[in-house]
Amino acid sequence: MSEKIVVPGDYVGPGEVFEEGPATHLVENDVYASAVGEADESSGTFKTPTKRPELSKGDIVYGTVLMVMESLAIITIFPEQGERESPFAPTEGKVFIREMAEGYVKSARDAILVGDIVRAKVKGVEGDKAELTLAGSELGVIKAYCSICREPLEKTDKGLVCSNGHREPREIANDYRQYGKINL
Ligand SMILES: [Zn+2]
């Protein structure tokens, strides 16, 4: 068995065997990984995952909002149950503003913020990235934290409010903070 899984910073092998590539870097005469991948010493190749075959169109996924721009957000998708040991998880997904709600969303930050936990549906998979949608009553934010004090936001008849009285908009799923099956 000459293949091994390495994570960023791991020693891949000697420079005589492995060449420096887009996912590796050479330090003196040693090659180190800069991405998760599989190193094969017998052939001197370092392969990085390009696809997560277990994700396909229509799948429901859970994730954390990593980044929000004006018209796009990046979600870190949680590994599925039983895959927590997977070296290739997590996978990233992107959500365009037109997919953040069924109605019109003026700014992405009115729908989701960094750190929110969302339930999303996979629209398509390309390489190691998935395109996701939050449009649908069962989709959207299922848990959010106040951006001012980081307390969880509770659903009230006046919208989402934290224990310090801050009110914030989100595009929430119909079971916001009432999901029973997943432990968050
Ligand atoms: Zn607050």
PDB file of C-alpha atoms and ligand atoms in Angstrom:
ATOM      1  CA  MET A   1       0.000   0.000   0.000  1.00  0.00           C
ATOM      2  CA  SER A   2       1.873   3.042  -1.185  1.00  0.00           C
ATOM      3  CA  GLU A   3      -1.024   5.500  -1.096  1.00  0.00           C
ATOM      4  CA  LYS A   4      -1.635   7.714   1.896  1.00  0.00           C
ATOM      5  CA  ILE A   5      -4.060  10.488   2.732  1.00  0.00           C
ATOM      6  CA  VAL A   6      -2.411  13.765   3.661  1.00  0.00           C
ATOM      7  CA  VAL A   7      -3.768  17.057   4.910  1.00  0.00           C
ATOM      8  CA  PRO A   8      -2.309  20.550   4.407  1.00  0.00           C
ATOM      9  CA  GLY A   9       1.129  20.803   6.011  1.00  0.00           C
ATOM     10  CA  ASP A  10       1.790  17.051   5.933  1.00  0.00           C
ATOM     11  CA  TYR A  11       4.961  15.661   4.452  1.00  0.00           C
ATOM     12  CA  VAL A  12       4.142  14.098   1.073  1.00  0.00           C
ATOM     13  CA  GLY A  13       7.541  12.703   0.116  1.00  0.00           C
ATOM     14  CA  PRO A  14      10.999  13.469  -1.153  1.00  0.00           C
ATOM     15  CA  GLY A  15      11.521  15.884  -4.043  1.00  0.00           C
ATOM     16  CA  GLU A  16      13.120  13.107  -6.087  1.00  0.00           C
ATOM     17  CA  VAL A  17       9.780  11.255  -6.116  1.00  0.00           C
ATOM     18  CA  PHE A  18       7.160  14.016  -6.043  1.00  0.00           C
ATOM     19  CA  GLU A  19       7.109  17.163  -8.123  1.00  0.00           C
ATOM     20  CA  GLU A  20       5.846  20.449  -6.796  1.00  0.00           C
ATOM     21  CA  GLY A  21       2.324  21.054  -8.113  1.00  0.00           C
ATOM     22  CA  PRO A  22      -0.757  23.218  -7.505  1.00  0.00           C
ATOM     23  CA  ALA A  23      -1.603  21.302  -4.314  1.00  0.00           C
ATOM     24  CA  THR A  24       1.940  20.879  -2.980  1.00  0.00           C
ATOM     25  CA  HIS A  25       4.960  22.998  -2.145  1.00  0.00           C
ATOM     26  CA  LEU A  26       8.646  22.196  -2.094  1.00  0.00           C
ATOM     27  CA  VAL A  27      10.726  23.077   0.980  1.00  0.00           C
ATOM     28  CA  GLU A  28      14.408  22.411   0.393  1.00  0.00           C
ATOM     29  CA  ASN A  29      14.117  18.919  -1.054  1.00  0.00           C
ATOM     30  CA  ASP A  30      10.889  17.839   0.610  1.00  0.00           C
ATOM     31  CA  VAL A  31       7.374  18.100  -0.767  1.00  0.00           C
ATOM     32  CA  TYR A  32       4.517  19.138   1.572  1.00  0.00           C
ATOM     33  CA  ALA A  33       0.786  19.155   0.924  1.00  0.00           C
ATOM     34  CA  SER A  34      -1.148  22.417   0.671  1.00  0.00           C
ATOM     35  CA  ALA A  35      -4.474  20.608   0.169  1.00  0.00           C
ATOM     36  CA  VAL A  36      -6.108  17.377   1.293  1.00  0.00           C
ATOM     37  CA  GLY A  37      -5.171  14.619  -1.106  1.00  0.00           C
ATOM     38  CA  GLU A  38      -3.828  11.151  -1.733  1.00  0.00           C
ATOM     39  CA  ALA A  39      -0.123  10.644  -2.263  1.00  0.00           C
ATOM     40  CA  ASP A  40       1.080   7.612  -4.209  1.00  0.00           C
ATOM     41  CA  GLU A  41       4.763   6.994  -3.670  1.00  0.00           C
ATOM     42  CA  SER A  42       5.116   4.311  -6.335  1.00  0.00           C
ATOM     43  CA  SER A  43       4.001   6.650  -9.118  1.00  0.00           C
ATOM     44  CA  GLY A  44       4.977   9.945  -7.472  1.00  0.00           C
ATOM     45  CA  THR A  45       1.507  11.379  -7.931  1.00  0.00           C
ATOM     46  CA  PHE A  46      -0.504  13.534  -5.573  1.00  0.00           C
ATOM     47  CA  LYS A  47      -4.228  13.481  -6.268  1.00  0.00           C
ATOM     48  CA  THR A  48      -6.689  15.909  -4.760  1.00  0.00           C
ATOM     49  CA  PRO A  49     -10.402  15.126  -4.689  1.00  0.00           C
ATOM     50  CA  THR A  50     -12.295  16.774  -7.513  1.00  0.00           C
ATOM     51  CA  LYS A  51     -15.691  15.389  -6.774  1.00  0.00           C
ATOM     52  CA  ARG A  52     -17.831  14.367  -3.875  1.00  0.00           C
ATOM     53  CA  PRO A  53     -19.903  11.660  -5.525  1.00  0.00           C
ATOM     54  CA  GLU A  54     -22.234  11.267  -2.573  1.00  0.00           C
ATOM     55  CA  LEU A  55     -23.724  14.700  -3.255  1.00  0.00           C
ATOM     56  CA  SER A  56     -26.181  14.926  -6.090  1.00  0.00           C
ATOM     57  CA  LYS A  57     -28.954  17.153  -7.355  1.00  0.00           C
ATOM     58  CA  GLY A  58     -31.939  17.239  -5.038  1.00  0.00           C
ATOM     59  CA  ASP A  59     -30.040  16.235  -1.889  1.00  0.00           C
ATOM     60  CA  ILE A  60     -30.790  18.123   1.299  1.00  0.00           C
ATOM     61  CA  VAL A  61     -27.644  19.288   3.104  1.00  0.00           C
ATOM     62  CA  TYR A  62     -26.815  21.206   6.258  1.00  0.00           C
ATOM     63  CA  GLY A  63     -24.002  23.679   6.610  1.00  0.00           C
ATOM     64  CA  THR A  64     -22.551  26.807   8.155  1.00  0.00           C
ATOM     65  CA  VAL A  65     -22.383  30.129   6.353  1.00  0.00           C
ATOM     66  CA  LEU A  66     -18.700  30.817   5.755  1.00  0.00           C
ATOM     67  CA  MET A  67     -18.846  34.055   3.787  1.00  0.00           C
ATOM     68  CA  VAL A  68     -21.516  36.456   2.556  1.00  0.00           C
ATOM     69  CA  MET A  69     -20.995  38.863  -0.309  1.00  0.00           C
ATOM     70  CA  GLU A  70     -23.524  41.234  -1.858  1.00  0.00           C
ATOM     71  CA  SER A  71     -25.059  38.661  -4.175  1.00  0.00           C
ATOM     72  CA  LEU A  72     -23.456  35.336  -3.227  1.00  0.00           C
ATOM     73  CA  ALA A  73     -22.767  33.289  -0.108  1.00  0.00           C
ATOM     74  CA  ILE A  74     -20.402  30.391   0.542  1.00  0.00           C
ATOM     75  CA  ILE A  75     -21.605  27.524   2.740  1.00  0.00           C
ATOM     76  CA  THR A  76     -19.414  24.881   4.389  1.00  0.00           C
ATOM     77  CA  ILE A  77     -21.465  21.706   4.027  1.00  0.00           C
ATOM     78  CA  PHE A  78     -21.459  19.398   7.049  1.00  0.00           C
ATOM     79  CA  PRO A  79     -20.307  15.848   6.315  1.00  0.00           C
ATOM     80  CA  GLU A  80     -23.176  13.435   6.231  1.00  0.00           C
ATOM     81  CA  GLN A  81     -23.803  11.116   9.127  1.00  0.00           C
ATOM     82  CA  GLY A  82     -21.296   8.307   9.112  1.00  0.00           C
ATOM     83  CA  GLU A  83     -18.839  10.281   7.020  1.00  0.00           C
ATOM     84  CA  ARG A  84     -17.274  12.304   9.755  1.00  0.00           C
ATOM     85  CA  GLU A  85     -13.961  10.552   9.230  1.00  0.00           C
ATOM     86  CA  SER A  86     -13.901  11.457   5.558  1.00  0.00           C
ATOM     87  CA  PRO A  87     -10.697  13.314   4.741  1.00  0.00           C
ATOM     88  CA  PHE A  88     -12.442  15.005   1.839  1.00  0.00           C
ATOM     89  CA  ALA A  89     -15.161  16.666   3.889  1.00  0.00           C
ATOM     90  CA  PRO A  90     -16.350  19.358   4.176  1.00  0.00           C
ATOM     91  CA  THR A  91     -17.404  20.453   0.751  1.00  0.00           C
ATOM     92  CA  GLU A  92     -18.237  24.008  -0.127  1.00  0.00           C
ATOM     93  CA  GLY A  93     -21.458  25.185  -1.653  1.00  0.00           C
ATOM     94  CA  LYS A  94     -22.425  28.509  -3.104  1.00  0.00           C
ATOM     95  CA  VAL A  95     -25.805  30.197  -3.048  1.00  0.00           C
ATOM     96  CA  PHE A  96     -26.646  33.021  -5.443  1.00  0.00           C
ATOM     97  CA  ILE A  97     -28.896  35.780  -4.190  1.00  0.00           C
ATOM     98  CA  ARG A  98     -31.793  34.719  -6.450  1.00  0.00           C
ATOM     99  CA  GLU A  99     -31.751  31.344  -4.651  1.00  0.00           C
ATOM    100  CA  MET A 100     -31.770  32.735  -1.110  1.00  0.00           C
ATOM    101  CA  ALA A 101     -35.546  32.977  -0.865  1.00  0.00           C
ATOM    102  CA  GLU A 102     -38.647  32.436  -2.932  1.00  0.00           C
ATOM    103  CA  GLY A 103     -39.257  36.171  -3.035  1.00  0.00           C
ATOM    104  CA  TYR A 104     -37.009  39.099  -3.851  1.00  0.00           C
ATOM    105  CA  VAL A 105     -33.928  39.585  -1.657  1.00  0.00           C
ATOM    106  CA  LYS A 106     -32.319  43.012  -1.939  1.00  0.00           C
ATOM    107  CA  SER A 107     -29.020  42.125  -0.274  1.00  0.00           C
ATOM    108  CA  ALA A 108     -27.664  38.702   0.671  1.00  0.00           C
ATOM    109  CA  ARG A 109     -27.036  40.037   4.185  1.00  0.00           C
ATOM    110  CA  ASP A 110     -30.781  40.463   4.676  1.00  0.00           C
ATOM    111  CA  ALA A 111     -31.175  36.691   4.260  1.00  0.00           C
ATOM    112  CA  ILE A 112     -28.151  35.038   5.892  1.00  0.00           C
ATOM    113  CA  LEU A 113     -25.060  36.011   7.858  1.00  0.00           C
ATOM    114  CA  VAL A 114     -21.738  34.332   8.641  1.00  0.00           C
ATOM    115  CA  GLY A 115     -22.123  31.608  11.274  1.00  0.00           C
ATOM    116  CA  ASP A 116     -25.782  30.832  10.539  1.00  0.00           C
ATOM    117  CA  ILE A 117     -26.713  27.183  10.162  1.00  0.00           C
ATOM    118  CA  VAL A 118     -28.774  26.470   7.073  1.00  0.00           C
ATOM    119  CA  ARG A 119     -30.680  23.655   5.436  1.00  0.00           C
ATOM    120  CA  ALA A 120     -30.218  23.766   1.668  1.00  0.00           C
ATOM    121  CA  LYS A 121     -30.998  21.747  -1.425  1.00  0.00           C
ATOM    122  CA  VAL A 122     -28.353  20.812  -3.992  1.00  0.00           C
ATOM    123  CA  LYS A 123     -29.055  22.307  -7.429  1.00  0.00           C
ATOM    124  CA  GLY A 124     -25.988  20.902  -9.075  1.00  0.00           C
ATOM    125  CA  VAL A 125     -22.458  19.673  -8.428  1.00  0.00           C
ATOM    126  CA  GLU A 126     -19.421  20.851 -10.332  1.00  0.00           C
ATOM    127  CA  GLY A 127     -16.012  19.602  -9.267  1.00  0.00           C
ATOM    128  CA  ASP A 128     -15.786  19.803  -5.487  1.00  0.00           C
ATOM    129  CA  LYS A 129     -18.301  22.649  -5.287  1.00  0.00           C
ATOM    130  CA  ALA A 130     -22.056  22.435  -5.070  1.00  0.00           C
ATOM    131  CA  GLU A 131     -24.595  25.031  -6.072  1.00  0.00           C
ATOM    132  CA  LEU A 132     -27.286  25.277  -3.438  1.00  0.00           C
ATOM    133  CA  THR A 133     -30.705  26.822  -3.049  1.00  0.00           C
ATOM    134  CA  LEU A 134     -32.430  28.121   0.079  1.00  0.00           C
ATOM    135  CA  ALA A 135     -35.716  28.873  -1.714  1.00  0.00           C
ATOM    136  CA  GLY A 136     -38.530  26.826  -0.199  1.00  0.00           C
ATOM    137  CA  SER A 137     -40.421  26.890   3.069  1.00  0.00           C
ATOM    138  CA  GLU A 138     -38.459  23.945   4.443  1.00  0.00           C
ATOM    139  CA  LEU A 139     -35.139  25.513   3.428  1.00  0.00           C
ATOM    140  CA  GLY A 140     -33.171  28.433   4.840  1.00  0.00           C
ATOM    141  CA  VAL A 141     -31.662  29.380   8.181  1.00  0.00           C
ATOM    142  CA  ILE A 142     -32.461  26.904  10.967  1.00  0.00           C
ATOM    143  CA  LYS A 143     -30.287  28.506  13.634  1.00  0.00           C
ATOM    144  CA  ALA A 144     -28.767  31.979  13.741  1.00  0.00           C
ATOM    145  CA  TYR A 145     -26.753  34.049  16.148  1.00  0.00           C
ATOM    146  CA  CYS A 146     -27.084  37.771  16.764  1.00  0.00           C
ATOM    147  CA  SER A 147     -24.361  39.591  14.818  1.00  0.00           C
ATOM    148  CA  ILE A 148     -23.956  42.100  17.671  1.00  0.00           C
ATOM    149  CA  CYS A 149     -23.786  39.908  20.804  1.00  0.00           C
ATOM    150  CA  ARG A 150     -23.599  36.346  19.334  1.00  0.00           C
ATOM    151  CA  GLU A 151     -26.584  35.158  21.419  1.00  0.00           C
ATOM    152  CA  PRO A 152     -28.914  32.793  19.543  1.00  0.00           C
ATOM    153  CA  LEU A 153     -31.811  34.519  17.811  1.00  0.00           C
ATOM    154  CA  GLU A 154     -35.259  33.318  18.880  1.00  0.00           C
ATOM    155  CA  LYS A 155     -38.291  33.330  16.624  1.00  0.00           C
ATOM    156  CA  THR A 156     -40.990  35.680  17.936  1.00  0.00           C
ATOM    157  CA  ASP A 157     -44.052  37.306  16.399  1.00  0.00           C
ATOM    158  CA  LYS A 158     -41.860  40.383  15.850  1.00  0.00           C
ATOM    159  CA  GLY A 159     -39.264  38.382  13.925  1.00  0.00           C
ATOM    160  CA  LEU A 160     -35.923  37.070  15.177  1.00  0.00           C
ATOM    161  CA  VAL A 161     -34.795  38.607  18.467  1.00  0.00           C
ATOM    162  CA  CYS A 162     -31.849  37.792  20.746  1.00  0.00           C
ATOM    163  CA  SER A 163     -31.970  37.825  24.565  1.00  0.00           C
ATOM    164  CA  ASN A 164     -30.512  41.352  24.511  1.00  0.00           C
ATOM    165  CA  GLY A 165     -33.335  42.632  22.342  1.00  0.00           C
ATOM    166  CA  HIS A 166     -31.490  42.972  19.046  1.00  0.00           C
ATOM    167  CA  ARG A 167     -33.705  42.267  16.041  1.00  0.00           C
ATOM    168  CA  GLU A 168     -32.222  40.894  12.842  1.00  0.00           C
ATOM    169  CA  PRO A 169     -33.639  39.734   9.514  1.00  0.00           C
ATOM    170  CA  ARG A 170     -33.016  36.205   8.175  1.00  0.00           C
ATOM    171  CA  GLU A 171     -34.611  33.960   5.583  1.00  0.00           C
ATOM    172  CA  ILE A 172     -35.637  31.193   7.947  1.00  0.00           C
ATOM    173  CA  ALA A 173     -36.907  27.668   7.386  1.00  0.00           C
ATOM    174  CA  ASN A 174     -40.401  26.922   8.690  1.00  0.00           C
ATOM    175  CA  ASP A 175     -38.952  24.838  11.537  1.00  0.00           C
ATOM    176  CA  TYR A 176     -36.394  27.421  12.677  1.00  0.00           C
ATOM    177  CA  ARG A 177     -34.878  26.111  15.945  1.00  0.00           C
ATOM    178  CA  GLN A 178     -37.565  23.425  16.140  1.00  0.00           C
ATOM    179  CA  TYR A 179     -35.856  20.741  14.102  1.00  0.00           C
ATOM    180  CA  GLY A 180     -35.840  17.593  16.145  1.00  0.00           C
ATOM    181  CA  LYS A 181     -33.757  15.120  14.254  1.00  0.00           C
ATOM    182  CA  ILE A 182     -30.368  16.784  14.083  1.00  0.00           C
ATOM    183  CA  ASN A 183     -28.338  17.715  17.108  1.00  0.00           C
ATOM    184  CA  LEU A 184     -27.094  21.302  16.704  1.00  0.00           C
TER     185      LEU A 184
HETATM  186 ZN    ZN B   1     -27.907  40.521  20.333  1.00  0.00          ZN
END
